[in-house]
Amino acid sequence: MPTLIEVKHPLVQHKLSIMRDKSTSCHVFRQLLKEISQLLAYEVTSDLALTAKEIETPLVRMQAPTLSTDGVVLISILRAGNGLLDGIMELIPTAGVGFVGLYRDEETLKPVKYYYKVPKNLQNKTVIVVDPMLATGNSSIAAIDLLKKSGAEDIRFLCLLAAPEGIKNMQTHHTDVTIVTGSIDEKLNESGYIVPGLGDAGDRIFATV
Ligand code: URA
C-alpha cells in the first residue's frame, strides 16, 4: 500500500465540497461525514487479507473469499474522530474500537494523554486511526506513539482533510503509517486551521459553534 492516498473519487470530492460550505447544516454535515467515512474506509481496507472458506451456493460448493474482520481495530482520536466511527463500524461490524484523548499542554505545547482505552492484542490487528483533520499532526503522532507502545504494528490513518505540514510531520515520525485522506489541502493558517478546510470539525459535528 502506498504511504499516502488522496481519494479523488468524484463522490468523495462532491460530498466534501458540501461539507466545506459554511452554510451546510449540522444534520447534513453528519450525514455526509458518515457517507465519506465509508468511502475512505473502502480505500484504507483495500489490501486486507482474504482467506478461502468453503460454502455452498444454490448451485455448487465453492471456496469463497472471506475477510477475517475481527482483525480490524478502529481508534478514534477524541473528540472529532467519533464522527467517523459510525459509518466504518457499519461496514466492519466486528471491528474492535478504542479511544485516545489528548490535550495540548499550554506551557510545553506537547500533547498530554487524558484518556486511553484500546482493545488488547493490537499486534495482530489492522489498526485504523481516525480523525477528520490532519492539521499539525502532533496529536495524531502522539496517539500513534501510544498505540505502538501498546503493540500495534500495522497502523493506517484515515482523515477527511490533510494539510501538507501534517502529512510531512506524520511521515517524518511514522514512516510506516499509510495516510488515506479525502483531500490534501493548501496549508495551515497561523491558528493551526487547515485552509481552505471546513473549520473546526468537532464543532461542526457536535454543533458546539
Ligand atoms: N482541527 C479542525 O477541526 N480543523 C482544522 O482546520 C484543524 C484542526
PDB file of C-alpha atoms and ligand atoms in Angstrom:
ATOM      1  CA  MET A   1       0.000   0.000   0.000  1.00  0.00           C
ATOM      2  CA  PRO A   2       1.381   3.492  -0.813  1.00  0.00           C
ATOM      3  CA  THR A   3       2.113   5.684   2.208  1.00  0.00           C
ATOM      4  CA  LEU A   4      -0.213   8.482   1.087  1.00  0.00           C
ATOM      5  CA  ILE A   5      -3.545   8.049  -0.698  1.00  0.00           C
ATOM      6  CA  GLU A   6      -5.691  11.027  -1.671  1.00  0.00           C
ATOM      7  CA  VAL A   7      -9.089   9.663  -2.642  1.00  0.00           C
ATOM      8  CA  LYS A   8     -10.064  11.682  -5.678  1.00  0.00           C
ATOM      9  CA  HIS A   9     -13.263   9.795  -6.374  1.00  0.00           C
ATOM     10  CA  PRO A  10     -15.994  12.221  -7.531  1.00  0.00           C
ATOM     11  CA  LEU A  11     -18.411  11.075  -4.820  1.00  0.00           C
ATOM     12  CA  VAL A  12     -15.874  11.916  -2.131  1.00  0.00           C
ATOM     13  CA  GLN A  13     -14.999  15.258  -3.709  1.00  0.00           C
ATOM     14  CA  HIS A  14     -18.648  16.252  -4.147  1.00  0.00           C
ATOM     15  CA  LYS A  15     -19.601  15.368  -0.588  1.00  0.00           C
ATOM     16  CA  LEU A  16     -16.518  17.148   0.730  1.00  0.00           C
ATOM     17  CA  SER A  17     -17.447  20.328  -1.095  1.00  0.00           C
ATOM     18  CA  ILE A  18     -20.839  20.359   0.599  1.00  0.00           C
ATOM     19  CA  MET A  19     -19.200  19.772   3.964  1.00  0.00           C
ATOM     20  CA  ARG A  20     -16.743  22.615   3.436  1.00  0.00           C
ATOM     21  CA  ASP A  21     -19.589  25.070   2.753  1.00  0.00           C
ATOM     22  CA  LYS A  22     -20.208  27.024   5.949  1.00  0.00           C
ATOM     23  CA  SER A  23     -23.935  27.174   5.257  1.00  0.00           C
ATOM     24  CA  THR A  24     -24.251  23.366   5.427  1.00  0.00           C
ATOM     25  CA  SER A  25     -26.328  22.336   8.438  1.00  0.00           C
ATOM     26  CA  CYS A  26     -25.008  20.126  11.200  1.00  0.00           C
ATOM     27  CA  HIS A  27     -27.502  17.448  10.219  1.00  0.00           C
ATOM     28  CA  VAL A  28     -26.272  17.291   6.610  1.00  0.00           C
ATOM     29  CA  PHE A  29     -22.637  17.583   7.740  1.00  0.00           C
ATOM     30  CA  ARG A  30     -23.018  14.483   9.953  1.00  0.00           C
ATOM     31  CA  GLN A  31     -24.770  12.508   7.260  1.00  0.00           C
ATOM     32  CA  LEU A  32     -22.069  13.293   4.689  1.00  0.00           C
ATOM     33  CA  LEU A  33     -19.322  12.545   7.191  1.00  0.00           C
ATOM     34  CA  LYS A  34     -20.814   9.113   7.669  1.00  0.00           C
ATOM     35  CA  GLU A  35     -21.013   8.519   3.916  1.00  0.00           C
ATOM     36  CA  ILE A  36     -17.453   9.727   3.265  1.00  0.00           C
ATOM     37  CA  SER A  37     -16.116   7.689   6.164  1.00  0.00           C
ATOM     38  CA  GLN A  38     -17.384   4.583   4.392  1.00  0.00           C
ATOM     39  CA  LEU A  39     -15.837   5.575   1.071  1.00  0.00           C
ATOM     40  CA  LEU A  40     -12.497   6.279   2.763  1.00  0.00           C
ATOM     41  CA  ALA A  41     -12.756   3.024   4.724  1.00  0.00           C
ATOM     42  CA  TYR A  42     -13.139   1.202   1.406  1.00  0.00           C
ATOM     43  CA  GLU A  43      -9.721   2.553   0.389  1.00  0.00           C
ATOM     44  CA  VAL A  44      -7.962   2.051   3.697  1.00  0.00           C
ATOM     45  CA  THR A  45      -9.009  -1.608   3.808  1.00  0.00           C
ATOM     46  CA  SER A  46      -8.254  -2.382   0.165  1.00  0.00           C
ATOM     47  CA  ASP A  47      -5.333  -4.694   0.975  1.00  0.00           C
ATOM     48  CA  LEU A  48      -6.882  -6.693   3.828  1.00  0.00           C
ATOM     49  CA  ALA A  49      -6.138 -10.392   3.543  1.00  0.00           C
ATOM     50  CA  LEU A  50      -8.813 -12.802   2.389  1.00  0.00           C
ATOM     51  CA  THR A  51      -8.971 -16.482   3.172  1.00  0.00           C
ATOM     52  CA  ALA A  52     -10.968 -19.114   1.354  1.00  0.00           C
ATOM     53  CA  LYS A  53     -13.943 -20.581   3.182  1.00  0.00           C
ATOM     54  CA  GLU A  54     -15.958 -23.439   1.791  1.00  0.00           C
ATOM     55  CA  ILE A  55     -19.601 -22.523   1.275  1.00  0.00           C
ATOM     56  CA  GLU A  56     -22.435 -23.937  -0.747  1.00  0.00           C
ATOM     57  CA  THR A  57     -24.258 -21.705  -3.210  1.00  0.00           C
ATOM     58  CA  PRO A  58     -27.648 -22.894  -4.513  1.00  0.00           C
ATOM     59  CA  LEU A  59     -25.650 -24.447  -7.380  1.00  0.00           C
ATOM     60  CA  VAL A  60     -22.278 -25.724  -6.195  1.00  0.00           C
ATOM     61  CA  ARG A  61     -19.709 -25.795  -3.440  1.00  0.00           C
ATOM     62  CA  MET A  62     -17.074 -23.108  -3.704  1.00  0.00           C
ATOM     63  CA  GLN A  63     -14.073 -21.693  -1.903  1.00  0.00           C
ATOM     64  CA  ALA A  64     -15.393 -18.237  -1.072  1.00  0.00           C
ATOM     65  CA  PRO A  65     -13.023 -15.353  -0.225  1.00  0.00           C
ATOM     66  CA  THR A  66     -13.657 -14.265   3.348  1.00  0.00           C
ATOM     67  CA  LEU A  67     -12.336 -11.432   5.420  1.00  0.00           C
ATOM     68  CA  SER A  68     -11.272 -12.002   8.985  1.00  0.00           C
ATOM     69  CA  THR A  69     -12.922  -8.753  10.012  1.00  0.00           C
ATOM     70  CA  ASP A  70     -12.234  -9.393  13.692  1.00  0.00           C
ATOM     71  CA  GLY A  71      -8.663  -8.439  12.787  1.00  0.00           C
ATOM     72  CA  VAL A  72      -9.591  -4.763  12.448  1.00  0.00           C
ATOM     73  CA  VAL A  73      -9.432  -2.206  15.238  1.00  0.00           C
ATOM     74  CA  LEU A  74     -10.671   1.374  14.884  1.00  0.00           C
ATOM     75  CA  ILE A  75      -9.103   4.050  17.058  1.00  0.00           C
ATOM     76  CA  SER A  76     -10.902   7.363  17.405  1.00  0.00           C
ATOM     77  CA  ILE A  77      -8.919  10.416  18.380  1.00  0.00           C
ATOM     78  CA  LEU A  78     -11.313  12.342  20.621  1.00  0.00           C
ATOM     79  CA  ARG A  79     -13.480  14.108  20.049  1.00  0.00           C
ATOM     80  CA  ALA A  80     -13.867  14.649  16.304  1.00  0.00           C
ATOM     81  CA  GLY A  81     -12.732  11.107  15.459  1.00  0.00           C
ATOM     82  CA  ASN A  82     -16.026   9.839  16.867  1.00  0.00           C
ATOM     83  CA  GLY A  83     -17.802  11.412  13.905  1.00  0.00           C
ATOM     84  CA  LEU A  84     -16.090   8.898  11.624  1.00  0.00           C
ATOM     85  CA  LEU A  85     -16.814   5.821  13.714  1.00  0.00           C
ATOM     86  CA  ASP A  86     -20.470   5.059  12.997  1.00  0.00           C
ATOM     87  CA  GLY A  87     -20.067   4.686   9.251  1.00  0.00           C
ATOM     88  CA  ILE A  88     -16.979   2.496   9.492  1.00  0.00           C
ATOM     89  CA  MET A  89     -18.458   0.349  12.256  1.00  0.00           C
ATOM     90  CA  GLU A  90     -21.432  -0.261   9.997  1.00  0.00           C
ATOM     91  CA  LEU A  91     -19.074  -1.537   7.258  1.00  0.00           C
ATOM     92  CA  ILE A  92     -16.920  -3.589   9.644  1.00  0.00           C
ATOM     93  CA  PRO A  93     -19.338  -4.583  12.401  1.00  0.00           C
ATOM     94  CA  THR A  94     -16.876  -6.906  14.147  1.00  0.00           C
ATOM     95  CA  ALA A  95     -14.118  -4.288  14.493  1.00  0.00           C
ATOM     96  CA  GLY A  96     -12.809  -3.521  17.970  1.00  0.00           C
ATOM     97  CA  VAL A  97     -12.942   0.154  18.874  1.00  0.00           C
ATOM     98  CA  GLY A  98     -10.594   2.213  21.022  1.00  0.00           C
ATOM     99  CA  PHE A  99     -10.381   5.862  22.079  1.00  0.00           C
ATOM    100  CA  VAL A 100      -7.450   8.196  22.607  1.00  0.00           C
ATOM    101  CA  GLY A 101      -7.936  11.592  24.248  1.00  0.00           C
ATOM    102  CA  LEU A 102      -5.130  14.148  24.198  1.00  0.00           C
ATOM    103  CA  TYR A 103      -4.953  17.820  25.118  1.00  0.00           C
ATOM    104  CA  ARG A 104      -2.227  20.330  24.451  1.00  0.00           C
ATOM    105  CA  ASP A 105      -0.231  21.494  27.471  1.00  0.00           C
ATOM    106  CA  GLU A 106      -0.251  25.285  27.242  1.00  0.00           C
ATOM    107  CA  GLU A 107       3.311  25.563  28.596  1.00  0.00           C
ATOM    108  CA  THR A 108       5.138  22.768  26.805  1.00  0.00           C
ATOM    109  CA  LEU A 109       2.707  22.788  23.807  1.00  0.00           C
ATOM    110  CA  LYS A 110       3.051  18.987  23.843  1.00  0.00           C
ATOM    111  CA  PRO A 111       0.049  16.623  23.651  1.00  0.00           C
ATOM    112  CA  VAL A 112      -0.838  15.093  27.021  1.00  0.00           C
ATOM    113  CA  LYS A 113      -2.944  11.948  27.347  1.00  0.00           C
ATOM    114  CA  TYR A 114      -6.181  12.255  29.348  1.00  0.00           C
ATOM    115  CA  TYR A 115      -7.966   9.111  28.107  1.00  0.00           C
ATOM    116  CA  TYR A 116      -6.695   5.874  26.629  1.00  0.00           C
ATOM    117  CA  LYS A 117      -8.778   2.749  26.213  1.00  0.00           C
ATOM    118  CA  VAL A 118      -7.950   0.368  23.375  1.00  0.00           C
ATOM    119  CA  PRO A 119      -8.597  -3.321  22.617  1.00  0.00           C
ATOM    120  CA  LYS A 120      -5.973  -5.876  23.703  1.00  0.00           C
ATOM    121  CA  ASN A 121      -3.529  -7.675  21.380  1.00  0.00           C
ATOM    122  CA  LEU A 122      -3.083  -4.836  18.915  1.00  0.00           C
ATOM    123  CA  GLN A 123      -0.020  -6.527  17.441  1.00  0.00           C
ATOM    124  CA  ASN A 124      -2.149  -8.936  15.416  1.00  0.00           C
ATOM    125  CA  LYS A 125      -4.602  -6.330  14.190  1.00  0.00           C
ATOM    126  CA  THR A 126      -5.033  -3.874  11.365  1.00  0.00           C
ATOM    127  CA  VAL A 127      -5.335  -0.640  13.320  1.00  0.00           C
ATOM    128  CA  ILE A 128      -7.166   2.234  11.620  1.00  0.00           C
ATOM    129  CA  VAL A 129      -6.753   5.543  13.432  1.00  0.00           C
ATOM    130  CA  VAL A 130      -9.477   8.046  12.582  1.00  0.00           C
ATOM    131  CA  ASP A 131      -9.545  11.816  12.925  1.00  0.00           C
ATOM    132  CA  PRO A 132     -11.268  14.092  10.387  1.00  0.00           C
ATOM    133  CA  MET A 133      -8.410  16.610  10.260  1.00  0.00           C
ATOM    134  CA  LEU A 134      -4.665  16.006   9.917  1.00  0.00           C
ATOM    135  CA  ALA A 135      -3.560  19.558  10.744  1.00  0.00           C
ATOM    136  CA  THR A 136      -0.174  19.909  12.522  1.00  0.00           C
ATOM    137  CA  GLY A 137      -0.248  16.145  13.016  1.00  0.00           C
ATOM    138  CA  ASN A 138       1.039  16.462  16.600  1.00  0.00           C
ATOM    139  CA  SER A 139      -1.886  14.763  18.332  1.00  0.00           C
ATOM    140  CA  SER A 140      -2.142  12.015  15.701  1.00  0.00           C
ATOM    141  CA  ILE A 141       1.579  11.333  16.013  1.00  0.00           C
ATOM    142  CA  ALA A 142       1.299  11.189  19.804  1.00  0.00           C
ATOM    143  CA  ALA A 143      -1.707   8.853  19.540  1.00  0.00           C
ATOM    144  CA  ILE A 144       0.209   6.540  17.221  1.00  0.00           C
ATOM    145  CA  ASP A 145       3.220   6.628  19.591  1.00  0.00           C
ATOM    146  CA  LEU A 146       0.896   5.307  22.320  1.00  0.00           C
ATOM    147  CA  LEU A 147      -0.598   2.657  20.034  1.00  0.00           C
ATOM    148  CA  LYS A 148       2.859   1.423  19.066  1.00  0.00           C
ATOM    149  CA  LYS A 149       3.727   1.176  22.776  1.00  0.00           C
ATOM    150  CA  SER A 150       0.605  -0.993  23.104  1.00  0.00           C
ATOM    151  CA  GLY A 151       1.971  -3.286  20.387  1.00  0.00           C
ATOM    152  CA  ALA A 152       0.274  -2.003  17.222  1.00  0.00           C
ATOM    153  CA  GLU A 153       2.319  -2.713  14.102  1.00  0.00           C
ATOM    154  CA  ASP A 154       0.002  -2.384  11.121  1.00  0.00           C
ATOM    155  CA  ILE A 155      -1.354   1.167  11.501  1.00  0.00           C
ATOM    156  CA  ARG A 156      -3.243   3.276   8.958  1.00  0.00           C
ATOM    157  CA  PHE A 157      -4.500   6.821   9.413  1.00  0.00           C
ATOM    158  CA  LEU A 158      -7.831   7.910   7.916  1.00  0.00           C
ATOM    159  CA  CYS A 159      -8.833  11.566   7.695  1.00  0.00           C
ATOM    160  CA  LEU A 160     -11.139  13.794   5.674  1.00  0.00           C
ATOM    161  CA  LEU A 161      -8.635  16.590   5.066  1.00  0.00           C
ATOM    162  CA  ALA A 162      -4.879  16.771   5.462  1.00  0.00           C
ATOM    163  CA  ALA A 163      -2.532  19.749   5.472  1.00  0.00           C
ATOM    164  CA  PRO A 164       0.844  19.281   3.742  1.00  0.00           C
ATOM    165  CA  GLU A 165       2.515  20.263   7.044  1.00  0.00           C
ATOM    166  CA  GLY A 166       0.701  17.494   8.925  1.00  0.00           C
ATOM    167  CA  ILE A 167       1.480  14.900   6.273  1.00  0.00           C
ATOM    168  CA  LYS A 168       5.179  15.810   6.405  1.00  0.00           C
ATOM    169  CA  ASN A 169       5.193  15.667  10.198  1.00  0.00           C
ATOM    170  CA  MET A 170       3.458  12.284  10.245  1.00  0.00           C
ATOM    171  CA  GLN A 171       5.713  10.862   7.554  1.00  0.00           C
ATOM    172  CA  THR A 172       8.793  12.033   9.468  1.00  0.00           C
ATOM    173  CA  HIS A 173       7.699  10.384  12.726  1.00  0.00           C
ATOM    174  CA  HIS A 174       5.857   7.339  11.429  1.00  0.00           C
ATOM    175  CA  THR A 175       7.261   6.292   8.052  1.00  0.00           C
ATOM    176  CA  ASP A 176       5.308   3.034   8.227  1.00  0.00           C
ATOM    177  CA  VAL A 177       1.822   4.569   8.573  1.00  0.00           C
ATOM    178  CA  THR A 178      -0.310   4.882   5.448  1.00  0.00           C
ATOM    179  CA  ILE A 179      -2.410   8.069   5.334  1.00  0.00           C
ATOM    180  CA  VAL A 180      -5.734   7.933   3.491  1.00  0.00           C
ATOM    181  CA  THR A 181      -7.392  11.317   3.023  1.00  0.00           C
ATOM    182  CA  GLY A 182     -10.240  12.866   1.058  1.00  0.00           C
ATOM    183  CA  SER A 183      -8.110  15.887   0.191  1.00  0.00           C
ATOM    184  CA  ILE A 184      -4.655  17.325   0.608  1.00  0.00           C
ATOM    185  CA  ASP A 185      -5.474  20.967   1.228  1.00  0.00           C
ATOM    186  CA  GLU A 186      -3.310  24.020   0.651  1.00  0.00           C
ATOM    187  CA  LYS A 187      -1.814  24.856   4.037  1.00  0.00           C
ATOM    188  CA  LEU A 188      -2.268  25.520   7.742  1.00  0.00           C
ATOM    189  CA  ASN A 189      -3.036  29.071   8.806  1.00  0.00           C
ATOM    190  CA  GLU A 190      -1.363  30.818  11.772  1.00  0.00           C
ATOM    191  CA  SER A 191      -4.045  29.426  14.116  1.00  0.00           C
ATOM    192  CA  GLY A 192      -3.422  25.853  13.011  1.00  0.00           C
ATOM    193  CA  TYR A 193      -6.576  25.563  10.881  1.00  0.00           C
ATOM    194  CA  ILE A 194      -6.498  23.781   7.550  1.00  0.00           C
ATOM    195  CA  VAL A 195      -7.067  26.120   4.571  1.00  0.00           C
ATOM    196  CA  PRO A 196      -9.411  26.057   2.708  1.00  0.00           C
ATOM    197  CA  GLY A 197     -10.584  23.363   5.138  1.00  0.00           C
ATOM    198  CA  LEU A 198     -14.020  23.143   6.698  1.00  0.00           C
ATOM    199  CA  GLY A 199     -13.476  24.897  10.029  1.00  0.00           C
ATOM    200  CA  ASP A 200     -13.468  23.107  13.367  1.00  0.00           C
ATOM    201  CA  ALA A 201     -14.585  19.577  12.587  1.00  0.00           C
ATOM    202  CA  GLY A 202     -15.606  18.812  16.185  1.00  0.00           C
ATOM    203  CA  ASP A 203     -17.730  21.947  16.404  1.00  0.00           C
ATOM    204  CA  ARG A 204     -19.429  21.189  13.124  1.00  0.00           C
ATOM    205  CA  ILE A 205     -20.140  17.556  14.025  1.00  0.00           C
ATOM    206  CA  PHE A 206     -21.366  18.215  17.543  1.00  0.00           C
ATOM    207  CA  ALA A 207     -22.951  21.642  16.931  1.00  0.00           C
ATOM    208  CA  THR A 208     -20.808  23.400  19.514  1.00  0.00           C
ATOM    209  CA  VAL A 209     -20.290  26.508  17.385  1.00  0.00           C
TER     210      VAL A 209
HETATM  211  N1  URA B   1      -8.866  20.769  13.566  1.00  0.00           N
HETATM  212  C1  URA B   1     -10.030  21.148  12.984  1.00  0.00           C
HETATM  213  O1  URA B   1     -11.090  20.770  13.430  1.00  0.00           O
HETATM  214  N2  URA B   1      -9.973  21.956  11.907  1.00  0.00           N
HETATM  215  C2  URA B   1      -8.808  22.382  11.377  1.00  0.00           C
HETATM  216  O2  URA B   1      -8.834  23.092  10.369  1.00  0.00           O
HETATM  217  C3  URA B   1      -7.607  21.978  12.005  1.00  0.00           C
HETATM  218  C4  URA B   1      -7.673  21.169  13.091  1.00  0.00           C
END
